[in-house]
């Protein structure tokens, strides 16, 4: 099939490459010239495991091309919209200007039988509004909403082998087109839910709201554990054995971040309020508040570890990305902690295997070093805030020889406290005994 992908960021670049890998002829379009230049040269403009390989093979095969000109979409019959839907600057709502611009840019190039497929995460009601615009334009094209569930760090696998496909469609023809696009995944038994626009849009935000709630639930338990001297990790293990609860996403720590969960729960709350149902998801405000409190908790622990003031003290911050295996620093708890400690006068030295460039662009006031050893050297306290394997596997004895003071805050609960304490470290976890 001939496919266009409009918006080639974390979602779109992977989607375009994966579609080409599946044998479709793909044109990736973005307004960012730098990004398109890099992608056309076979170089991902961001870090995502597995992407360089499929991008290179797809561009070499001739199945994948890139352009900054939306007119290049004219040759395709299926048009994925994968542009950003960030939080609005002045409210909790999603900013839909990029989605609207992409659709309006596409309209003059549509023809009868074309299918526009929304992949961006949008507030419920968006697809219906956009479908009306498409119908009014009169090209004979139609619209579907097909939310994306990929996880950064696993995006290539998640796109090629999704755990489910959700089609929000107005008619069976649109579902048939999507079946052709996803024939490979469907042939291996991937579950597919064919539904209306509103349900498809809600599935995505409901999934993210659930995941965020699960994380904040265990972080709330961490807060209580901290008061009574209980251990939230043992608590999570114990409740996680109940199959109705499950152990996944029950890891207490510095909380969630990234370009999706935080802004998606806020946009959901704002949309529910617009619909007169704010009370139905009012708990998401608590989920958000608990999450943000965990960042403050790490800062408080650092202040405690340094006898009441971080001012002028060297703090090693391990990790700036919102999670490992990504270079994404959007709403990253790790970077937020580093910035706030710096704001309190600490001499913060941050490191990360992939995120330094993005972090520096946003927060040039921080000092960044490439090597973990350089970050640890002479640190008076060490704060682990992104659970990269490199940090999980740190050797407490060797690290202890580098720092000025053997004091560590495990903001992700990934280290073994007994091992670190045995090596002479003052060790503090999140909600841990
Ligand atoms: P991103 O910021 O990395 O990418 C968005 C891209 O769209 C940018 O490259 C931008 O230049 C481009 N763009 C903006 N306006 C455009 C226009 N008019 N025409 C062409 N390109 C345009 O964002 P992302 O992380 O890829 O997220 C995109 C959407 O996918 C969001 O709605 C997000 O919530 C959703 N999503 C993201 C993920 C994820 O893990 N990143 C997962 C599922 C869903």
Short mmCIF file of C-alpha atoms and ligand atoms in Angstrom, two decimals:
data_model
loop_
_atom_site.label_atom_id
_atom_site.label_comp_id
_atom_site.label_asym_id
_atom_site.label_seq_id
_atom_site.Cartn_x
_atom_site.Cartn_y
_atom_site.Cartn_z
CA UNK A 1 0.00 0.00 0.00
CA UNK A 2 1.10 3.60 -0.44
CA UNK A 3 1.22 5.21 2.95
CA UNK A 4 2.07 8.69 4.23
CA UNK A 5 3.05 9.37 7.83
CA UNK A 6 2.64 13.00 8.86
CA UNK A 7 4.78 13.84 11.88
CA UNK A 8 8.04 11.91 12.20
CA UNK A 9 8.84 12.17 15.91
CA UNK A 10 9.14 9.33 18.40
CA UNK A 11 5.91 7.79 17.14
CA UNK A 12 5.91 8.75 13.46
CA UNK A 13 9.53 7.92 12.56
CA UNK A 14 9.13 4.43 14.03
CA UNK A 15 5.72 3.98 12.44
CA UNK A 16 6.96 5.07 9.00
CA UNK A 17 9.99 2.76 9.19
CA UNK A 18 7.90 -0.15 10.45
CA UNK A 19 5.31 0.31 7.70
CA UNK A 20 8.11 0.22 5.11
CA UNK A 21 9.59 -2.84 6.82
CA UNK A 22 6.20 -4.51 6.31
CA UNK A 23 6.46 -3.86 2.57
CA UNK A 24 4.36 -0.73 2.21
CA UNK A 25 5.65 2.22 0.19
CA UNK A 26 5.98 5.02 2.70
CA UNK A 27 6.50 8.76 2.58
CA UNK A 28 7.34 10.32 5.94
CA UNK A 29 6.54 14.01 6.28
CA UNK A 30 7.55 16.49 8.95
CA UNK A 31 7.83 20.27 9.20
CA UNK A 32 11.20 19.91 10.96
CA UNK A 33 13.84 20.10 8.23
CA UNK A 34 16.64 18.86 10.44
CA UNK A 35 14.67 15.76 11.36
CA UNK A 36 13.75 14.98 7.76
CA UNK A 37 17.33 15.45 6.57
CA UNK A 38 18.59 13.03 9.21
CA UNK A 39 15.87 10.45 8.53
CA UNK A 40 16.42 10.63 4.76
CA UNK A 41 20.12 9.93 5.41
CA UNK A 42 19.11 6.85 7.41
CA UNK A 43 19.96 8.44 10.76
CA UNK A 44 17.30 8.49 13.49
CA UNK A 45 17.08 11.97 15.03
CA UNK A 46 16.57 10.36 18.45
CA UNK A 47 17.64 7.23 20.31
CA UNK A 48 15.37 4.22 19.94
CA UNK A 49 16.75 0.67 20.02
CA UNK A 50 16.23 -1.17 16.72
CA UNK A 51 15.25 1.95 14.78
CA UNK A 52 18.60 2.48 13.00
CA UNK A 53 18.40 -1.04 11.57
CA UNK A 54 14.87 -0.81 10.12
CA UNK A 55 15.36 2.78 9.00
CA UNK A 56 18.52 1.84 7.09
CA UNK A 57 17.00 -1.22 5.46
CA UNK A 58 13.80 0.63 4.54
CA UNK A 59 15.54 3.66 3.04
CA UNK A 60 17.95 1.39 1.15
CA UNK A 61 15.08 -0.68 -0.27
CA UNK A 62 13.51 2.47 -1.68
CA UNK A 63 10.30 1.76 0.27
CA UNK A 64 10.80 4.75 2.55
CA UNK A 65 11.25 8.37 1.58
CA UNK A 66 11.00 11.60 3.53
CA UNK A 67 9.85 15.09 2.72
CA UNK A 68 9.02 18.40 4.36
CA UNK A 69 6.39 19.02 1.70
CA UNK A 70 2.90 17.85 2.58
CA UNK A 71 2.14 17.66 -1.17
CA UNK A 72 4.28 14.51 -1.19
CA UNK A 73 1.36 12.79 0.55
CA UNK A 74 -0.69 13.04 -2.66
CA UNK A 75 0.69 9.76 -3.98
CA UNK A 76 -0.44 7.81 -0.89
CA UNK A 77 -3.89 6.43 -0.16
CA UNK A 78 -3.53 5.93 3.60
CA UNK A 79 -2.38 8.93 5.63
CA UNK A 80 -1.31 8.50 9.23
CA UNK A 81 -1.39 11.58 11.44
CA UNK A 82 1.33 11.22 14.08
CA UNK A 83 2.00 14.81 15.10
CA UNK A 84 2.40 15.93 18.70
CA UNK A 85 -0.45 16.76 21.08
CA UNK A 86 1.45 18.39 23.95
CA UNK A 87 -0.12 20.06 26.96
CA UNK A 88 -1.37 23.55 26.13
CA UNK A 89 0.82 26.35 27.51
CA UNK A 90 -1.97 27.96 29.51
CA UNK A 91 -4.14 25.02 30.62
CA UNK A 92 -4.25 21.28 31.31
CA UNK A 93 -5.86 20.62 27.91
CA UNK A 94 -4.15 19.05 24.91
CA UNK A 95 -2.87 21.48 22.31
CA UNK A 96 -4.49 20.32 19.07
CA UNK A 97 -3.00 22.97 16.80
CA UNK A 98 -0.52 20.50 15.26
CA UNK A 99 -3.23 17.94 14.52
CA UNK A 100 -5.44 20.61 12.98
CA UNK A 101 -2.55 22.01 10.92
CA UNK A 102 -1.62 18.54 9.67
CA UNK A 103 -5.20 17.81 8.61
CA UNK A 104 -5.68 21.16 6.91
CA UNK A 105 -2.34 20.76 5.13
CA UNK A 106 -3.42 17.35 3.89
CA UNK A 107 -6.92 18.29 2.68
CA UNK A 108 -5.94 19.69 -0.78
CA UNK A 109 -4.02 16.48 -1.55
CA UNK A 110 -6.77 13.99 -0.73
CA UNK A 111 -8.75 11.99 -3.27
CA UNK A 112 -11.78 9.71 -3.19
CA UNK A 113 -11.09 6.47 -1.36
CA UNK A 114 -8.17 7.85 0.70
CA UNK A 115 -8.19 7.04 4.40
CA UNK A 116 -6.80 9.43 7.01
CA UNK A 117 -5.75 7.53 10.12
CA UNK A 118 -5.23 9.44 13.34
CA UNK A 119 -2.56 7.95 15.60
CA UNK A 120 -1.89 10.93 17.85
CA UNK A 121 -3.43 10.79 21.33
CA UNK A 122 -6.38 13.18 21.30
CA UNK A 123 -9.25 14.22 23.57
CA UNK A 124 -12.46 12.30 22.96
CA UNK A 125 -14.53 14.09 20.32
CA UNK A 126 -11.58 15.13 18.15
CA UNK A 127 -12.05 12.44 15.47
CA UNK A 128 -15.72 13.31 15.02
CA UNK A 129 -14.82 16.99 14.60
CA UNK A 130 -12.05 16.21 12.10
CA UNK A 131 -14.26 13.75 10.17
CA UNK A 132 -16.79 16.54 9.67
CA UNK A 133 -14.06 18.80 8.27
CA UNK A 134 -12.95 16.05 5.87
CA UNK A 135 -16.55 15.38 4.76
CA UNK A 136 -17.22 19.07 4.21
CA UNK A 137 -14.10 19.39 2.08
CA UNK A 138 -15.72 16.90 -0.30
CA UNK A 139 -12.70 14.93 -1.57
CA UNK A 140 -14.39 11.62 -0.84
CA UNK A 141 -11.69 10.69 1.68
CA UNK A 142 -12.69 9.33 5.10
CA UNK A 143 -11.16 9.22 8.57
CA UNK A 144 -10.34 6.56 11.17
CA UNK A 145 -8.75 6.79 14.62
CA UNK A 146 -6.17 4.13 15.40
CA UNK A 147 -4.47 4.96 18.72
CA UNK A 148 -0.88 3.93 19.28
CA UNK A 149 0.29 2.02 22.36
CA UNK A 150 4.03 1.76 21.67
CA UNK A 151 6.46 2.16 24.55
CA UNK A 152 9.63 4.17 23.96
CA UNK A 153 12.56 1.80 24.29
CA UNK A 154 10.45 -1.00 22.74
CA UNK A 155 8.84 1.07 20.01
CA UNK A 156 10.01 -0.97 17.02
CA UNK A 157 8.82 -4.28 18.44
CA UNK A 158 5.60 -2.72 19.72
CA UNK A 159 4.85 -1.31 16.26
CA UNK A 160 5.70 -4.48 14.33
CA UNK A 161 4.06 -6.78 16.88
CA UNK A 162 1.41 -4.73 18.71
CA UNK A 163 -0.40 -6.38 21.62
CA UNK A 164 -3.69 -5.13 20.18
CA UNK A 165 -5.04 -2.99 17.37
CA UNK A 166 -7.88 -0.57 17.94
CA UNK A 167 -9.79 0.89 15.00
CA UNK A 168 -12.19 3.74 15.58
CA UNK A 169 -14.11 3.82 12.30
CA UNK A 170 -17.29 5.17 10.78
CA UNK A 171 -17.77 2.24 8.37
CA UNK A 172 -16.51 -1.24 7.50
CA UNK A 173 -14.54 0.02 4.46
CA UNK A 174 -12.14 1.91 6.74
CA UNK A 175 -11.67 -1.22 8.87
CA UNK A 176 -10.91 -3.26 5.72
CA UNK A 177 -8.23 -0.76 4.68
CA UNK A 178 -6.64 -0.94 8.14
CA UNK A 179 -6.75 -4.75 7.98
CA UNK A 180 -4.70 -4.53 4.79
CA UNK A 181 -2.21 -2.15 6.42
CA UNK A 182 -1.82 -4.45 9.44
CA UNK A 183 -2.16 -7.77 7.56
CA UNK A 184 1.13 -9.07 8.95
CA UNK A 185 0.25 -8.46 12.61
CA UNK A 186 -3.28 -9.81 12.10
CA UNK A 187 -1.93 -13.00 10.50
CA UNK A 188 -0.19 -13.82 13.80
CA UNK A 189 -3.39 -13.46 15.78
CA UNK A 190 -3.04 -9.90 17.12
CA UNK A 191 -6.38 -9.00 18.73
CA UNK A 192 -8.24 -6.21 16.98
CA UNK A 193 -11.09 -4.15 18.33
CA UNK A 194 -13.27 -2.41 15.78
CA UNK A 195 -15.23 0.36 17.40
CA UNK A 196 -16.48 3.93 17.08
CA UNK A 197 -14.33 7.06 17.20
CA UNK A 198 -15.15 7.98 20.79
CA UNK A 199 -14.32 4.54 22.18
CA UNK A 200 -11.05 4.37 20.25
CA UNK A 201 -9.99 7.78 21.57
CA UNK A 202 -11.02 6.85 25.10
CA UNK A 203 -9.21 3.49 24.99
CA UNK A 204 -5.90 5.30 24.67
CA UNK A 205 -6.41 7.83 27.45
CA UNK A 206 -8.07 5.23 29.69
CA UNK A 207 -5.05 2.93 29.26
CA UNK A 208 -2.65 5.72 30.19
CA UNK A 209 -4.86 6.86 33.07
CA UNK A 210 -4.86 3.30 34.43
CA UNK A 211 -1.09 2.94 34.18
CA UNK A 212 -0.53 6.32 35.84
CA UNK A 213 -2.96 5.40 38.60
CA UNK A 214 -1.17 2.13 39.26
CA UNK A 215 2.15 3.92 39.64
CA UNK A 216 0.71 6.62 41.88
CA UNK A 217 -1.10 3.98 43.93
CA UNK A 218 2.15 2.26 44.83
CA UNK A 219 3.80 5.64 45.40
CA UNK A 220 1.00 6.52 47.83
CA UNK A 221 1.77 3.24 49.62
CA UNK A 222 5.42 4.33 49.64
CA UNK A 223 4.45 7.56 51.38
CA UNK A 224 2.63 5.61 54.08
CA UNK A 225 5.46 3.07 54.33
CA UNK A 226 7.90 5.91 54.95
CA UNK A 227 5.92 7.03 57.97
CA UNK A 228 5.51 3.61 59.59
CA UNK A 229 8.84 2.04 58.66
CA UNK A 230 7.33 -0.50 56.25
CA UNK A 231 8.91 -1.57 52.96
CA UNK A 232 6.92 -0.76 49.82
CA UNK A 233 8.87 -3.17 47.64
CA UNK A 234 7.95 -6.11 49.84
CA UNK A 235 4.40 -4.77 49.92
CA UNK A 236 4.31 -4.63 46.10
CA UNK A 237 5.69 -8.16 45.83
CA UNK A 238 3.05 -9.41 48.24
CA UNK A 239 0.04 -7.72 46.65
CA UNK A 240 1.40 -8.40 43.17
CA UNK A 241 1.03 -12.14 43.67
CA UNK A 242 -2.71 -11.61 43.45
CA UNK A 243 -3.35 -12.09 39.72
CA UNK A 244 -6.15 -9.54 39.87
CA UNK A 245 -3.57 -6.94 40.91
CA UNK A 246 -0.39 -8.11 39.16
CA UNK A 247 3.17 -7.01 39.92
CA UNK A 248 3.79 -4.89 36.81
CA UNK A 249 3.77 -1.09 37.14
CA UNK A 250 3.89 -1.40 40.92
CA UNK A 251 7.39 -0.02 41.29
CA UNK A 252 7.54 2.86 43.72
CA UNK A 253 10.08 5.55 42.96
CA UNK A 254 10.42 9.08 41.67
CA UNK A 255 7.29 8.64 39.58
CA UNK A 256 6.26 8.73 35.94
CA UNK A 257 7.09 11.32 33.30
CA UNK A 258 7.67 11.50 29.57
CA UNK A 259 5.77 12.91 26.65
CA UNK A 260 2.61 10.89 27.32
CA UNK A 261 1.39 9.91 30.79
CA UNK A 262 1.52 13.31 32.53
CA UNK A 263 -0.01 15.34 29.72
CA UNK A 264 -2.52 12.61 28.85
CA UNK A 265 -4.02 12.42 32.35
CA UNK A 266 -4.21 16.21 32.52
CA UNK A 267 -5.86 16.45 29.10
CA UNK A 268 -8.31 13.70 30.11
CA UNK A 269 -9.26 15.61 33.25
CA UNK A 270 -9.71 18.84 31.27
CA UNK A 271 -11.84 17.10 28.63
CA UNK A 272 -14.01 15.40 31.25
CA UNK A 273 -14.61 18.80 32.86
CA UNK A 274 -15.63 20.24 29.49
CA UNK A 275 -18.08 17.38 29.15
CA UNK A 276 -19.55 18.08 32.58
CA UNK A 277 -18.10 14.87 34.02
CA UNK A 278 -15.08 16.27 35.81
CA UNK A 279 -15.92 14.31 38.97
CA UNK A 280 -15.59 10.99 37.12
CA UNK A 281 -11.86 11.43 36.72
CA UNK A 282 -11.18 13.90 39.52
CA UNK A 283 -8.98 11.18 41.09
CA UNK A 284 -6.49 11.76 38.26
CA UNK A 285 -5.62 15.09 39.87
CA UNK A 286 -4.58 13.15 42.94
CA UNK A 287 -2.65 10.72 40.74
CA UNK A 288 -0.81 13.70 39.27
CA UNK A 289 -0.23 15.29 42.68
CA UNK A 290 1.12 12.08 44.25
CA UNK A 291 3.41 11.70 41.25
CA UNK A 292 4.84 15.20 41.55
CA UNK A 293 5.30 14.81 45.33
CA UNK A 294 7.74 11.96 44.70
CA UNK A 295 10.09 14.34 42.91
CA UNK A 296 9.99 16.59 45.96
CA UNK A 297 10.62 13.55 48.17
CA UNK A 298 13.91 12.84 46.39
CA UNK A 299 14.94 16.46 46.85
CA UNK A 300 14.03 16.33 50.56
CA UNK A 301 16.05 13.15 50.97
CA UNK A 302 19.06 14.84 49.35
CA UNK A 303 18.69 17.81 51.70
CA UNK A 304 18.47 15.42 54.68
CA UNK A 305 21.50 13.46 53.48
CA UNK A 306 23.48 16.70 53.38
CA UNK A 307 22.47 17.79 56.88
CA UNK A 308 19.85 20.33 55.92
CA UNK A 309 21.29 22.14 52.91
CA UNK A 310 22.46 21.17 49.44
CA UNK A 311 23.92 24.64 48.83
CA UNK A 312 27.42 24.39 47.37
CA UNK A 313 27.49 20.58 47.74
CA UNK A 314 28.37 18.29 44.87
CA UNK A 315 25.49 16.00 43.91
CA UNK A 316 25.87 13.28 41.28
CA UNK A 317 22.59 12.79 39.42
CA UNK A 318 22.49 9.47 37.58
CA UNK A 319 20.03 9.73 34.73
CA UNK A 320 18.15 12.57 33.07
CA UNK A 321 15.75 10.72 30.74
CA UNK A 322 12.24 9.84 31.89
CA UNK A 323 13.07 6.16 31.53
CA UNK A 324 15.94 3.97 30.36
CA UNK A 325 16.46 3.01 26.70
CA UNK A 326 15.24 6.43 25.57
CA UNK A 327 16.78 9.86 25.09
CA UNK A 328 13.44 11.51 25.85
CA UNK A 329 13.59 14.12 28.61
CA UNK A 330 10.06 15.50 28.23
CA UNK A 331 8.60 15.99 31.71
CA UNK A 332 11.35 13.77 33.06
CA UNK A 333 11.29 13.33 36.85
CA UNK A 334 15.06 12.77 36.76
CA UNK A 335 15.79 16.03 34.99
CA UNK A 336 13.28 17.87 37.15
CA UNK A 337 15.06 16.67 40.30
CA UNK A 338 18.43 17.75 38.89
CA UNK A 339 17.10 21.19 37.97
CA UNK A 340 15.44 21.73 41.35
CA UNK A 341 18.58 20.69 43.24
CA UNK A 342 20.56 23.12 41.13
CA UNK A 343 17.97 25.79 41.98
CA UNK A 344 18.69 25.12 45.66
CA UNK A 345 22.33 25.95 45.07
CA UNK A 346 23.72 22.43 44.69
CA UNK A 347 26.66 21.78 42.44
CA UNK A 348 24.78 19.22 40.32
CA UNK A 349 26.71 16.99 37.94
CA UNK A 350 24.30 14.98 35.81
CA UNK A 351 25.00 12.08 33.52
CA UNK A 352 22.99 9.81 31.24
CA UNK A 353 23.87 7.28 28.53
CA UNK A 354 21.61 8.92 25.90
CA UNK A 355 19.82 11.97 27.23
CA UNK A 356 22.54 14.60 27.74
CA UNK A 357 22.05 16.39 24.42
CA UNK A 358 18.29 16.80 24.90
CA UNK A 359 18.72 17.75 28.56
CA UNK A 360 21.37 20.34 27.76
CA UNK A 361 19.12 21.94 25.15
CA UNK A 362 16.40 22.43 27.78
CA UNK A 363 18.57 23.11 30.80
CA UNK A 364 21.98 24.45 29.80
CA UNK A 365 22.53 25.67 33.38
CA UNK A 366 23.32 22.12 34.54
CA UNK A 367 26.74 20.52 34.30
CA UNK A 368 26.69 17.30 32.29
CA UNK A 369 29.37 14.64 32.04
CA UNK A 370 29.46 11.63 29.75
CA UNK A 371 30.96 9.13 32.15
CA UNK A 372 29.38 7.80 35.32
CA UNK A 373 32.78 7.84 37.02
CA UNK A 374 33.14 11.56 36.33
CA UNK A 375 29.70 12.20 37.81
CA UNK A 376 30.48 10.17 40.92
CA UNK A 377 33.91 11.65 41.49
CA UNK A 378 33.92 13.68 44.73
CA UNK A 379 30.10 13.60 45.03
CA UNK A 380 28.78 14.25 48.51
CA UNK A 381 25.56 12.48 47.68
CA UNK A 382 24.57 10.34 44.70
CA UNK A 383 21.01 10.31 43.37
CA UNK A 384 19.88 7.52 41.01
CA UNK A 385 16.83 8.76 39.14
CA UNK A 386 16.71 6.81 35.85
CA UNK A 387 17.10 3.05 36.06
CA UNK A 388 19.57 2.48 33.21
CA UNK A 389 21.23 -0.96 33.46
CA UNK A 390 24.57 0.81 33.89
CA UNK A 391 23.34 2.35 37.15
CA UNK A 392 21.46 -0.72 38.38
CA UNK A 393 24.69 -2.67 38.05
CA UNK A 394 26.97 -0.16 39.75
CA UNK A 395 29.53 -1.72 42.03
CA UNK A 396 29.16 -0.16 45.49
CA UNK A 397 32.81 -0.75 46.45
CA UNK A 398 34.25 0.73 43.26
CA UNK A 399 31.79 3.63 43.27
CA UNK A 400 32.63 4.23 46.91
CA UNK A 401 36.27 4.87 45.99
CA UNK A 402 35.20 7.70 43.66
CA UNK A 403 32.77 9.67 45.80
CA UNK A 404 33.59 12.06 48.61
CA UNK A 405 30.86 10.60 50.77
CA UNK A 406 29.23 7.19 50.54
CA UNK A 407 25.66 8.39 50.49
CA UNK A 408 23.12 7.29 47.89
CA UNK A 409 19.44 7.88 47.22
CA UNK A 410 17.91 5.17 45.06
CA UNK A 411 15.06 7.08 43.44
CA UNK A 412 14.00 4.00 41.44
CA UNK A 413 14.34 1.24 44.04
CA UNK A 414 16.60 -0.79 41.78
CA UNK A 415 19.66 -1.26 43.99
CA UNK A 416 20.16 -3.86 46.68
CA UNK A 417 20.23 -1.91 49.98
CA UNK A 418 22.03 -4.70 51.87
CA UNK A 419 24.90 -4.76 49.36
CA UNK A 420 25.31 -0.99 49.41
CA UNK A 421 25.13 -0.77 53.19
CA UNK A 422 27.64 -3.60 53.50
CA UNK A 423 30.02 -1.49 51.38
CA UNK A 424 29.67 1.34 53.86
CA UNK A 425 27.06 3.44 52.11
CA UNK A 426 24.28 5.41 53.74
CA UNK A 427 21.44 4.11 51.58
CA UNK A 428 17.94 5.54 51.21
CA UNK A 429 15.28 4.16 48.89
CA UNK A 430 11.74 5.31 48.11
CA UNK A 431 9.37 3.90 50.71
CA UNK A 432 11.95 1.33 51.72
CA UNK A 433 12.84 0.25 55.21
P1 LIG B 1 7.12 14.23 18.85
O1 LIG B 1 7.09 15.60 19.36
O2 LIG B 1 8.34 13.39 19.01
O3 LIG B 1 6.77 14.22 17.29
C1 LIG B 1 5.80 15.03 16.72
C2 LIG B 1 6.33 15.45 15.34
O4 LIG B 1 5.29 16.09 14.61
C3 LIG B 1 7.48 16.43 15.40
O5 LIG B 1 8.59 15.88 14.70
C4 LIG B 1 6.94 17.69 14.73
O6 LIG B 1 7.92 18.41 14.03
C5 LIG B 1 5.90 17.10 13.82
N1 LIG B 1 4.88 18.04 13.34
C6 LIG B 1 4.21 18.99 14.04
N2 LIG B 1 3.34 19.63 13.26
C7 LIG B 1 3.42 19.06 12.03
C8 LIG B 1 2.75 19.26 10.80
N3 LIG B 1 1.79 20.18 10.66
N4 LIG B 1 3.10 18.49 9.75
C9 LIG B 1 4.07 17.56 9.87
N5 LIG B 1 4.72 17.32 11.01
C10 LIG B 1 4.41 18.06 12.08
O7 LIG B 1 5.87 13.50 19.53
P2 LIG B 1 5.61 11.92 19.68
O8 LIG B 1 6.16 11.44 20.96
O9 LIG B 1 5.99 11.24 18.41
O10 LIG B 1 4.03 11.92 19.85
C11 LIG B 1 3.16 12.10 18.77
C12 LIG B 1 1.77 11.70 19.20
O11 LIG B 1 1.75 10.31 19.49
C13 LIG B 1 1.28 12.39 20.46
O12 LIG B 1 -0.11 12.58 20.36
C14 LIG B 1 1.58 11.36 21.55
O13 LIG B 1 0.74 11.52 22.67
C15 LIG B 1 1.27 10.09 20.80
N6 LIG B 1 1.96 8.90 21.32
C16 LIG B 1 3.29 8.96 21.60
C17 LIG B 1 3.92 7.83 22.10
C18 LIG B 1 5.37 7.88 22.50
O14 LIG B 1 5.81 6.96 23.19
N7 LIG B 1 6.14 8.88 22.11
C19 LIG B 1 3.20 6.64 22.30
C20 LIG B 1 1.85 6.62 21.94
C21 LIG B 1 1.23 7.76 21.47
#
